C-alpha cells in the first residue's frame, strides 16, 4: 500500500533560542525548489521554525515559499507557499470558501480557518488522542472521517498533516510522538479512500508552540494536529 510522504523527520536541539536548520528531504510533490531557496535565503537566515520543507513554483508564476517562513507555522507556510494567484487563484479561493464552511459544520471541535488560497484545520490533541498516545480515540475518528469525506468531495487538493507536542519529555521523544500522531491521523484519511499521493506528514515536536509550555493550559494548546489543505496544481514540482 502506498504511504503518505514524510516531508520532515528531522530532530533539532531542544527549545533552542535560534534552532539549527534541519535537513530537507526532497519529494515529488513538496520538493526543494532551489531557485526559491536561493531567493528567500538571501533575505533571511534559516532557522528551525523557518524550515521543514519547501513548496515548489506556483502555477500562477510566483515562486513557492519555504514552509513555515514568516508564519512560524509549517501548516500555514505550506498554504502560503502554494499560492496560485490570478483568475485560477480566485476560482480556488471560492472553492476553499465552500469547503471551509462545510468543514466548520461537519467537524465540531476542530478550528477551521481560511488562510490565503487554502484551509488551515487544527485538531486539539485532546480531541483525537489520549495523553501521551498516538492511537486515534475511537470516539474521535469520526472527525477525521468527516475531513476525509470533504477531501473526497474536493479531490484537486493536497494535504499536509503536521503533528505537535508540548515540551514535556525529551526532544527526540516529542518529535517521534508528533510524527506518529500525524501518521495516525493520515491513516484514518487513507482508510476512507484519500489517496496517499495527496498526503504529506510532518512531525514538529515542540518546535512550533502556540502558547507557553510553563502552564498546563499552554501545554494543552500546544498538543495538536494541524492540517493544511491547498490546491494540488500549486505544489506540483517533479524531483
Coordinates of N, CA and C in Angstrom, one line a residue:
X1 N 0.8 -1.2 0.0 CA 0.0 0.0 0.0 C 0.9 1.2 0.0
X2 N 0.5 2.2 -0.8 CA 1.3 3.4 -0.9 C 1.1 4.2 0.4
X3 N 2.1 4.8 0.9 CA 2.1 5.6 2.1 C 2.3 7.1 1.9
X4 N 1.7 7.9 2.8 CA 2.0 9.3 2.7 C 3.5 9.6 2.7
X5 N 3.9 10.7 2.1 CA 5.3 11.1 2.2 C 5.6 11.8 3.5
X6 N 6.7 11.4 4.1 CA 7.2 12.0 5.3 C 8.1 13.2 4.8
X7 N 7.6 14.4 5.0 CA 8.3 15.5 4.4 C 9.5 15.9 5.3
X8 N 9.3 15.9 6.6 CA 10.4 16.3 7.5 C 10.4 15.4 8.7
X9 N 11.4 14.7 9.0 CA 11.5 13.9 10.1 C 12.8 14.2 10.9
X10 N 13.2 15.4 10.8 CA 14.5 15.8 11.4 C 14.3 16.2 12.9
X11 N 15.3 16.1 13.7 CA 15.3 16.5 15.1 C 16.3 17.6 15.3
X12 N 15.9 18.5 16.1 CA 16.8 19.7 16.4 C 17.1 19.8 17.9
X13 N 17.9 20.7 18.3 CA 18.2 20.9 19.7 C 16.9 21.3 20.5
X14 N 16.8 20.9 21.7 CA 15.6 21.1 22.5 C 15.5 22.6 22.9
X15 N 14.3 23.2 22.6 CA 13.9 24.5 22.9 C 15.1 25.5 22.6
X16 N 15.6 25.5 21.4 CA 16.7 26.4 21.1 C 16.3 27.9 21.0
X17 N 17.2 28.8 21.3 CA 16.8 30.2 21.1 C 16.9 30.5 19.6
X18 N 17.9 29.9 18.9 CA 18.0 30.0 17.4 C 18.2 28.6 16.9
X19 N 17.1 27.9 16.7 CA 17.3 26.5 16.3 C 18.1 26.3 15.0
X20 N 18.7 25.2 14.9 CA 19.5 24.9 13.7 C 18.6 24.5 12.5
X21 N 19.2 24.7 11.3 CA 18.5 24.3 10.1 C 18.4 22.8 10.0
X22 N 17.2 22.3 9.7 CA 17.1 20.9 9.5 C 17.4 20.4 8.1
X23 N 17.7 19.1 8.0 CA 17.9 18.6 6.7 C 16.6 18.5 5.9
X24 N 16.6 18.9 4.7 CA 15.3 18.9 3.9 C 15.4 17.6 3.0
X25 N 14.2 17.0 3.0 CA 14.1 15.8 2.0 C 13.2 16.2 0.9
X26 N 13.7 16.1 -0.3 CA 13.0 16.5 -1.5 C 12.0 15.4 -1.9
X27 N 10.8 15.7 -2.2 CA 9.8 14.8 -2.7 C 9.2 15.2 -4.0
X28 N 8.4 14.3 -4.6 CA 7.8 14.7 -5.9 C 6.8 15.8 -5.8
X29 N 6.1 16.0 -4.7 CA 5.1 16.9 -4.6 C 5.5 18.2 -3.8
X30 N 6.1 18.0 -2.7 CA 6.6 19.2 -1.9 C 8.1 19.0 -1.9
X31 N 8.8 19.7 -2.8 CA 10.2 19.4 -3.0 C 11.0 20.6 -2.8
X32 N 12.3 20.4 -2.9 CA 13.3 21.5 -2.7 C 13.4 22.3 -4.0
X33 N 12.9 23.4 -4.1 CA 12.9 24.3 -5.3 C 14.1 25.2 -5.1
X34 N 15.2 24.9 -5.8 CA 16.5 25.6 -5.5 C 16.4 27.1 -5.7
X35 N 15.7 27.5 -6.8 CA 15.6 29.0 -7.1 C 14.9 29.7 -6.0
X36 N 13.8 29.1 -5.5 CA 13.1 29.7 -4.3 C 14.0 29.8 -3.1
X37 N 14.7 28.7 -2.9 CA 15.6 28.7 -1.7 C 16.7 29.8 -1.8
X38 N 17.3 30.0 -2.9 CA 18.3 31.0 -3.1 C 17.8 32.4 -2.9
X39 N 16.6 32.6 -3.5 CA 16.0 34.0 -3.3 C 15.6 34.2 -1.9
X40 N 15.0 33.3 -1.2 CA 14.5 33.5 0.1 C 15.6 33.6 1.1
X41 N 16.6 32.7 1.0 CA 17.7 32.7 2.0 C 18.6 33.9 1.8
X42 N 18.5 34.6 0.7 CA 19.3 35.8 0.6 C 18.7 36.9 1.4
X43 N 17.4 36.7 1.8 CA 16.7 37.8 2.6 C 16.7 37.5 4.1
X44 N 16.8 36.3 4.4 CA 16.6 36.0 5.9 C 17.4 34.7 6.2
X45 N 17.8 34.6 7.5 CA 18.5 33.4 7.9 C 17.6 32.2 8.0
X46 N 18.2 31.0 8.0 CA 17.4 29.8 8.1 C 17.4 29.3 9.5
X47 N 16.2 29.1 10.1 CA 16.1 28.6 11.4 C 15.2 27.4 11.4
X48 N 15.1 26.7 12.6 CA 14.3 25.6 12.7 C 12.8 25.9 12.4
X49 N 12.4 27.1 12.9 CA 11.0 27.4 12.6 C 10.8 27.9 11.2
X50 N 11.8 28.3 10.5 CA 11.6 28.8 9.2 C 11.6 27.8 8.1
X51 N 12.0 26.5 8.5 CA 12.1 25.5 7.5 C 11.3 24.2 7.9
X52 N 11.5 23.2 7.1 CA 10.7 22.0 7.3 C 10.6 21.3 6.0
X53 N 10.1 22.1 5.0 CA 10.0 21.6 3.6 C 9.9 22.8 2.7
X54 N 10.1 22.6 1.5 CA 10.0 23.7 0.5 C 8.9 23.4 -0.5
X55 N 8.0 24.4 -0.8 CA 7.0 24.2 -1.7 C 7.5 24.7 -3.1
X56 N 7.1 24.0 -4.2 CA 7.6 24.4 -5.5 C 7.0 25.6 -6.1
X57 N 7.4 25.9 -7.3 CA 6.9 27.1 -8.0 C 5.4 27.0 -8.2
X58 N 4.7 28.0 -8.0 CA 3.2 28.0 -8.1 C 2.8 28.2 -9.5
X59 N 1.6 27.7 -9.8 CA 1.1 27.7 -11.2 C 0.9 29.1 -11.7
X60 N 0.6 30.1 -10.8 CA 0.4 31.5 -11.2 C 1.7 32.2 -11.5
X61 N 2.8 31.6 -11.4 CA 4.1 32.2 -11.8 C 4.9 32.6 -10.6
X62 N 4.3 32.7 -9.4 CA 5.0 33.1 -8.2 C 5.9 31.9 -7.7
X63 N 7.0 32.2 -7.2 CA 7.9 31.2 -6.7 C 7.4 30.7 -5.3
X64 N 7.4 29.4 -5.1 CA 6.9 28.8 -3.9 C 7.7 29.2 -2.7
X65 N 7.1 29.2 -1.5 CA 7.8 29.7 -0.3 C 8.2 28.6 0.5
X66 N 9.1 28.8 1.4 CA 9.6 27.9 2.4 C 8.5 27.6 3.4
X67 N 8.2 26.4 3.6 CA 7.2 26.0 4.6 C 7.6 26.6 6.0
X68 N 6.7 27.4 6.5 CA 7.0 28.0 7.8 C 7.6 29.3 7.8
X69 N 8.1 29.7 6.7 CA 8.8 31.0 6.6 C 7.8 32.1 6.9
X70 N 8.2 33.1 7.7 CA 7.4 34.2 8.1 C 6.3 33.8 9.1
X71 N 5.5 32.8 8.7 CA 4.3 32.5 9.5 C 4.7 31.8 10.8
X72 N 5.9 31.1 10.8 CA 6.3 30.4 12.0 C 5.5 29.1 12.2
X73 N 4.8 28.7 11.1 CA 3.9 27.5 11.2 C 4.1 26.7 9.9
X74 N 4.5 25.4 10.1 CA 4.7 24.6 8.9 C 3.4 24.4 8.1
X75 N 2.2 24.3 8.8 CA 1.0 24.1 8.1 C 0.6 25.4 7.4
X76 N 0.6 26.5 8.0 CA 0.3 27.7 7.4 C 1.3 28.1 6.3
X77 N 2.6 27.8 6.5 CA 3.6 28.0 5.5 C 3.4 27.2 4.2
X78 N 2.9 26.0 4.4 CA 2.6 25.2 3.2 C 1.5 25.8 2.3
X79 N 0.5 26.4 3.0 CA -0.6 27.1 2.2 C -0.1 28.3 1.6
X80 N 0.7 29.1 2.3 CA 1.2 30.4 1.8 C 2.1 30.2 0.6
X81 N 2.9 29.1 0.7 CA 3.9 28.8 -0.3 C 3.2 28.2 -1.6
X82 N 2.0 27.8 -1.5 CA 1.3 27.2 -2.6 C 0.4 28.2 -3.3
X83 N 0.6 29.5 -3.3 CA -0.2 30.5 -3.9 C -0.3 30.3 -5.4
X84 N -1.5 30.3 -6.0 CA -1.6 30.2 -7.4 C -1.8 31.6 -8.0
X85 N -2.7 32.4 -7.5 CA -2.9 33.8 -7.9 C -3.6 33.9 -9.2
X86 N -4.0 35.1 -9.6 CA -4.7 35.4 -10.9 C -6.1 34.8 -10.9
X87 N -6.6 34.6 -12.1 CA -8.0 34.1 -12.2 C -8.1 32.7 -11.6
X88 N -7.1 31.8 -11.8 CA -7.2 30.5 -11.2 C -7.2 30.6 -9.7
X89 N -6.4 31.5 -9.1 CA -6.4 31.6 -7.7 C -7.8 32.1 -7.2
X90 N -8.5 32.9 -7.9 CA -9.8 33.3 -7.5 C -10.8 32.2 -7.5
X91 N -10.7 31.3 -8.5 CA -11.6 30.1 -8.5 C -11.3 29.2 -7.4
X92 N -10.0 29.0 -7.1 CA -9.6 28.2 -6.0 C -10.1 28.8 -4.7
X93 N -10.0 30.1 -4.6 CA -10.5 30.7 -3.3 C -12.0 30.5 -3.1
X94 N -12.8 30.6 -4.1 CA -14.2 30.4 -3.9 C -14.5 28.9 -3.5
X95 N -13.7 28.0 -4.1 CA -13.9 26.6 -3.7 C -13.5 26.4 -2.2
X96 N -12.4 27.0 -1.8 CA -11.9 26.9 -0.5 C -12.9 27.5 0.5
X97 N -13.6 28.6 0.1 CA -14.6 29.2 0.9 C -15.7 28.1 1.2
X98 N -16.2 27.5 0.2 CA -17.3 26.5 0.3 C -16.8 25.3 1.2
X99 N -15.6 24.8 0.9 CA -15.1 23.7 1.7 C -14.9 24.0 3.2
X100 N -14.4 25.2 3.4 CA -14.2 25.6 4.8 C -15.5 25.7 5.6
X101 N -16.5 26.3 4.9 CA -17.9 26.4 5.6 C -18.4 25.0 5.9
X102 N -18.2 24.0 4.9 CA -18.7 22.7 5.2 C -17.9 22.0 6.3
X103 N -16.6 22.2 6.3 CA -15.8 21.6 7.4 C -16.2 22.1 8.8
X104 N -16.5 23.4 8.8 CA -16.9 24.0 10.1 C -18.2 23.4 10.6
X105 N -19.1 23.1 9.7 CA -20.4 22.5 10.1 C -20.2 21.0 10.4
X106 N -19.3 20.3 9.7 CA -19.2 18.8 9.8 C -18.2 18.3 10.9
X107 N -17.2 19.2 11.3 CA -16.2 18.8 12.2 C -16.2 19.6 13.4
X108 N -17.1 19.4 14.3 CA -17.2 20.2 15.5 C -16.0 19.9 16.4
X109 N -15.5 20.9 17.0 CA -14.3 20.8 17.9 C -13.0 21.1 17.2
X110 N -13.0 21.1 15.9 CA -11.8 21.5 15.1 C -11.9 23.0 14.8
X111 N -10.8 23.6 14.7 CA -10.7 25.0 14.4 C -10.4 25.1 12.9
X112 N -11.3 25.7 12.1 CA -11.2 25.8 10.7 C -11.0 27.3 10.3
X113 N -9.9 27.5 9.6 CA -9.6 28.9 9.2 C -9.2 28.9 7.7
X114 N -9.7 30.0 7.0 CA -9.2 30.2 5.7 C -7.9 31.0 5.7
X115 N -6.9 30.5 5.1 CA -5.6 31.1 5.0 C -5.2 31.2 3.6
X116 N -5.0 32.4 3.0 CA -4.6 32.6 1.6 C -5.5 31.9 0.7
X117 N -5.0 31.0 -0.1 CA -5.8 30.2 -1.0 C -6.0 28.7 -0.5
X118 N -6.0 28.6 0.8 CA -6.1 27.3 1.4 C -6.9 27.3 2.6
X119 N -6.9 26.2 3.3 CA -7.6 26.0 4.6 C -6.7 25.4 5.6
X120 N -6.8 26.0 6.8 CA -5.9 25.5 7.9 C -6.9 24.9 9.0
X121 N -6.7 23.7 9.3 CA -7.6 23.0 10.3 C -6.7 22.6 11.5
X122 N -7.1 22.9 12.7 CA -6.4 22.5 13.9 C -7.3 21.6 14.7
X123 N -6.8 20.4 15.0 CA -7.4 19.4 15.9 C -6.7 19.4 17.2
X124 N -7.3 20.0 18.3 CA -6.6 19.9 19.6 C -6.3 18.4 19.9
X125 N -5.1 18.2 20.5 CA -4.7 16.8 20.7 C -5.7 16.0 21.5
X126 N -6.3 16.7 22.5 CA -7.3 16.0 23.4 C -8.5 15.6 22.6
X127 N -8.8 16.2 21.5 CA -9.9 15.8 20.6 C -9.7 14.4 20.0
X128 N -8.4 14.1 19.6 CA -8.1 12.9 18.8 C -7.4 11.8 19.6
X129 N -6.6 12.2 20.6 CA -5.7 11.3 21.3 C -5.8 11.4 22.8
X130 N -5.5 10.3 23.5 CA -5.3 10.3 24.9 C -3.9 10.9 25.2
X131 N -3.7 11.3 26.4 CA -2.4 11.9 26.7 C -1.3 10.9 26.5
X132 N -0.2 11.3 25.8 CA 1.0 10.5 25.5 C 0.7 9.3 24.6
X133 N -0.4 9.4 23.8 CA -0.7 8.3 22.9 C -0.8 8.8 21.5
X134 N -0.5 7.9 20.6 CA -0.7 8.3 19.2 C -1.9 7.4 18.5
X135 N -2.6 6.7 19.3 CA -3.7 6.0 18.8 C -5.0 6.9 18.8
X136 N -5.6 7.0 17.6 CA -6.7 7.9 17.5 C -7.9 7.3 18.3
X137 N -8.5 8.1 19.2 CA -9.6 7.6 20.0 C -10.7 7.2 19.1
X138 N -11.4 6.0 19.4 CA -12.5 5.6 18.6 C -13.6 6.6 18.5
X139 N -13.9 7.3 19.6 CA -15.0 8.3 19.6 C -14.6 9.5 18.8
X140 N -13.3 9.7 18.4 CA -12.8 10.9 17.7 C -12.6 10.6 16.3
X141 N -12.5 9.4 15.9 CA -12.1 9.0 14.5 C -13.1 9.6 13.5
X142 N -14.4 9.8 14.0 CA -15.4 10.4 13.1 C -15.0 11.8 12.6
X143 N -14.3 12.5 13.4 CA -13.9 13.9 13.0 C -13.0 13.8 11.7
X144 N -12.1 12.8 11.8 CA -11.2 12.6 10.7 C -11.9 12.0 9.5
X145 N -12.9 11.2 9.7 CA -13.6 10.6 8.6 C -14.4 11.7 7.9
X146 N -14.9 12.7 8.6 CA -15.6 13.8 8.0 C -14.6 14.6 7.2
X147 N -13.4 14.8 7.7 CA -12.4 15.5 6.9 C -12.1 14.7 5.6
X148 N -12.0 13.4 5.7 CA -11.8 12.6 4.5 C -12.9 12.7 3.5
X149 N -14.2 12.8 4.0 CA -15.3 13.0 3.1 C -15.2 14.3 2.3
X150 N -14.8 15.3 3.0 CA -14.6 16.6 2.4 C -13.5 16.6 1.3
X151 N -12.4 15.9 1.7 CA -11.3 15.8 0.7 C -11.7 15.0 -0.5
X152 N -12.7 14.0 -0.3 CA -13.2 13.3 -1.5 C -14.1 14.1 -2.3
X153 N -14.8 15.1 -1.7 CA -15.7 16.0 -2.5 C -14.8 17.0 -3.3
X154 N -13.7 17.3 -2.8 CA -12.8 18.3 -3.5 C -11.5 17.6 -3.7
X155 N -11.4 16.8 -4.8 CA -10.2 15.9 -5.0 C -9.0 16.6 -5.5
X156 N -9.1 17.8 -6.0 CA -7.9 18.5 -6.6 C -7.2 19.3 -5.5
X157 N -7.0 18.7 -4.4 CA -6.3 19.4 -3.3 C -5.2 18.5 -2.8
X158 N -4.2 19.1 -2.1 CA -3.2 18.4 -1.4 C -3.4 18.6 0.1
X159 N -2.8 17.8 0.9 CA -2.9 17.8 2.3 C -1.6 17.7 3.0
X160 N -1.2 18.5 3.9 CA -0.1 18.3 4.8 C -0.6 18.2 6.2
X161 N -0.3 17.1 6.9 CA -0.7 16.8 8.2 C 0.5 17.0 9.1
X162 N 0.4 17.8 10.1 CA 1.5 18.2 11.0 C 1.2 17.9 12.4
X163 N 2.0 17.1 13.1 CA 1.8 16.8 14.5 C 2.7 17.7 15.4
X164 N 2.2 18.0 16.5 CA 2.9 18.9 17.5 C 2.7 18.3 18.9
X165 N 3.6 18.6 19.8 CA 3.6 18.2 21.2 C 3.9 19.4 22.1
X166 N 3.8 19.2 23.4 CA 4.3 20.2 24.3 C 5.8 19.9 24.6
X167 N 6.3 20.5 25.6 CA 7.8 20.4 25.8 C 8.1 19.4 26.9
X168 N 7.1 18.7 27.4 CA 7.3 17.6 28.4 C 8.0 16.4 27.8
X169 N 9.1 16.0 28.3 CA 9.8 14.8 27.7 C 10.9 15.3 26.9
X170 N 11.7 14.4 26.4 CA 12.9 14.7 25.6 C 12.5 15.2 24.2
X171 N 13.4 15.9 23.6 CA 13.2 16.4 22.2 C 12.9 15.3 21.2
X172 N 13.7 14.2 21.4 CA 13.6 13.1 20.5 C 12.3 12.4 20.6
X173 N 11.9 12.2 21.9 CA 10.6 11.5 22.2 C 9.4 12.4 21.6
X174 N 9.5 13.7 21.8 CA 8.4 14.5 21.4 C 8.3 14.6 19.9
X175 N 9.5 14.6 19.2 CA 9.4 14.6 17.8 C 8.8 13.3 17.2
X176 N 9.2 12.2 17.8 CA 8.7 10.9 17.3 C 7.2 10.8 17.6
X177 N 6.7 11.3 18.8 CA 5.3 11.2 19.1 C 4.5 12.1 18.1
X178 N 5.0 13.3 17.8 CA 4.3 14.2 16.9 C 4.2 13.5 15.5
X179 N 5.3 12.9 15.1 CA 5.2 12.2 13.8 C 4.3 11.0 13.7
X180 N 4.3 10.3 14.8 CA 3.3 9.1 14.9 C 1.9 9.6 14.9
X181 N 1.6 10.7 15.6 CA 0.3 11.3 15.6 C -0.2 11.8 14.2
X182 N 0.8 12.4 13.5 CA 0.4 12.9 12.2 C 0.2 11.7 11.3
X183 N 1.0 10.6 11.5 CA 0.8 9.4 10.7 C -0.5 8.7 11.0
X184 N -0.9 8.7 12.3 CA -2.1 8.0 12.7 C -3.3 8.8 12.1
X185 N -3.3 10.1 12.2 CA -4.4 10.9 11.6 C -4.5 10.6 10.1
X186 N -3.3 10.6 9.4 CA -3.4 10.3 8.0 C -3.9 8.9 7.6
X187 N -3.6 8.0 8.5 CA -4.1 6.6 8.3 C -5.6 6.5 8.2
X188 N -6.3 7.4 9.0 CA -7.7 7.4 9.0 C -8.2 7.9 7.7
X189 N -7.5 9.0 7.2 CA -7.8 9.5 5.9 C -7.6 8.5 4.8
X190 N -6.5 7.7 4.8 CA -6.3 6.7 3.9 C -7.4 5.6 3.9
X191 N -7.8 5.2 5.1 CA -8.8 4.2 5.2 C -10.1 4.6 4.6
X192 N -10.3 5.9 4.5 CA -11.6 6.4 3.9 C -11.4 6.7 2.4
X193 N -10.3 6.3 1.8 CA -10.1 6.4 0.4 C -9.4 7.6 -0.1
X194 N -8.8 8.4 0.8 CA -8.0 9.5 0.3 C -6.6 9.0 -0.2
X195 N -6.2 9.4 -1.4 CA -5.0 8.8 -2.0 C -3.8 9.3 -1.2
X196 N -2.9 8.3 -0.9 CA -1.6 8.6 -0.2 C -0.8 9.6 -1.0
X197 N -1.0 9.7 -2.3 CA -0.2 10.6 -3.1 C -0.6 12.0 -2.9
X198 N -1.7 12.3 -2.2 CA -2.1 13.6 -1.8 C -1.6 14.1 -0.5
X199 N -1.1 13.2 0.3 CA -0.8 13.5 1.7 C 0.7 13.5 2.0
X200 N 1.1 14.5 2.7 CA 2.5 14.6 3.3 C 2.3 14.7 4.8
X201 N 3.2 14.0 5.6 CA 3.1 14.1 7.0 C 4.4 14.7 7.6
X202 N 4.3 15.5 8.6 CA 5.4 16.2 9.2 C 5.3 16.1 10.7
X203 N 6.4 15.8 11.4 CA 6.4 15.8 12.9 C 7.3 17.0 13.3
X204 N 6.7 17.9 14.1 CA 7.4 19.1 14.5 C 7.6 19.1 16.0
X205 N 7.3 18.1 16.7 CA 7.6 18.0 18.1 C 7.1 19.2 18.9
X206 N 8.0 19.8 19.7 CA 7.7 21.0 20.5 C 8.1 22.3 19.8
X207 N 8.6 22.3 18.6 CA 9.3 23.4 17.9 C 8.4 24.5 17.5
X208 N 7.0 24.3 17.4 CA 6.1 25.4 17.0 C 5.0 25.6 18.0
X209 N 5.3 26.0 19.2 CA 4.3 26.2 20.2 C 3.3 27.3 19.9
X210 N 2.1 27.1 20.3 CA 1.1 28.2 20.2 C 1.1 29.0 21.5
X211 N 1.5 28.4 22.6 CA 1.4 29.1 23.9 C 2.6 28.7 24.7
X212 N 2.7 29.3 25.9 CA 3.8 28.9 26.8 C 3.7 27.5 27.3
X213 N 4.8 26.8 27.4 CA 4.8 25.5 28.0 C 5.0 25.5 29.5
X214 N 4.9 26.7 30.1 CA 5.1 26.8 31.6 C 3.8 26.6 32.3
X215 N 2.6 26.5 31.6 CA 1.3 26.3 32.3 C 0.7 25.1 31.7
X216 N -0.2 24.4 32.4 CA -1.0 23.3 31.9 C -1.8 23.7 30.7
X217 N -2.5 24.9 30.8 CA -3.3 25.3 29.7 C -2.5 25.5 28.4
X218 N -1.3 26.1 28.6 CA -0.4 26.3 27.4 C 0.0 25.0 26.8
X219 N 0.4 24.1 27.7 CA 0.9 22.8 27.1 C -0.3 22.1 26.4
X220 N -1.5 22.2 26.9 CA -2.6 21.5 26.3 C -2.8 22.2 24.9
X221 N -2.7 23.5 24.8 CA -2.9 24.1 23.5 C -1.8 23.7 22.5
X222 N -0.6 23.4 23.0 CA 0.5 23.1 22.1 C 0.4 21.7 21.5
X223 N -0.4 20.8 22.2 CA -0.6 19.4 21.8 C -1.7 19.4 20.8
X224 N -1.3 19.2 19.5 CA -2.4 19.4 18.4 C -1.9 18.7 17.2
X225 N -2.8 18.5 16.2 CA -2.5 18.1 14.9 C -3.1 19.2 13.9
X226 N -2.3 19.7 13.0 CA -2.8 20.7 12.1 C -2.8 20.0 10.7
X227 N -3.8 20.5 9.9 CA -3.9 20.0 8.5 C -4.0 21.2 7.6
X228 N -3.1 21.2 6.6 CA -3.1 22.3 5.6 C -3.7 21.7 4.3
X229 N -4.7 22.4 3.7 CA -5.4 22.0 2.5 C -5.2 23.1 1.5
X230 N -4.6 22.7 0.3 CA -4.4 23.7 -0.7 C -4.5 23.0 -2.1
X231 N -4.5 23.9 -3.1 CA -4.6 23.3 -4.5 C -3.5 22.4 -4.9
X232 N -3.9 21.3 -5.5 CA -2.9 20.3 -5.9 C -2.0 20.9 -7.0
X233 N -2.5 21.7 -7.9 CA -1.8 22.2 -9.0 C -0.7 23.2 -8.6
X234 N -0.9 23.8 -7.4 CA 0.1 24.8 -7.0 C 1.4 24.2 -6.4
X235 N 1.4 22.9 -6.2 CA 2.5 22.4 -5.5 C 3.3 21.3 -6.3
X236 N 2.9 21.1 -7.5 CA 3.4 20.0 -8.3 C 4.8 20.4 -8.9
X237 N 5.9 19.8 -8.3 CA 7.2 20.0 -8.7 C 7.9 18.6 -8.8
X238 N 8.3 18.2 -9.9 CA 8.9 16.9 -10.0 C 10.4 16.9 -9.6
X239 N 10.9 15.9 -8.9 CA 12.3 15.9 -8.5 C 13.2 15.7 -9.6

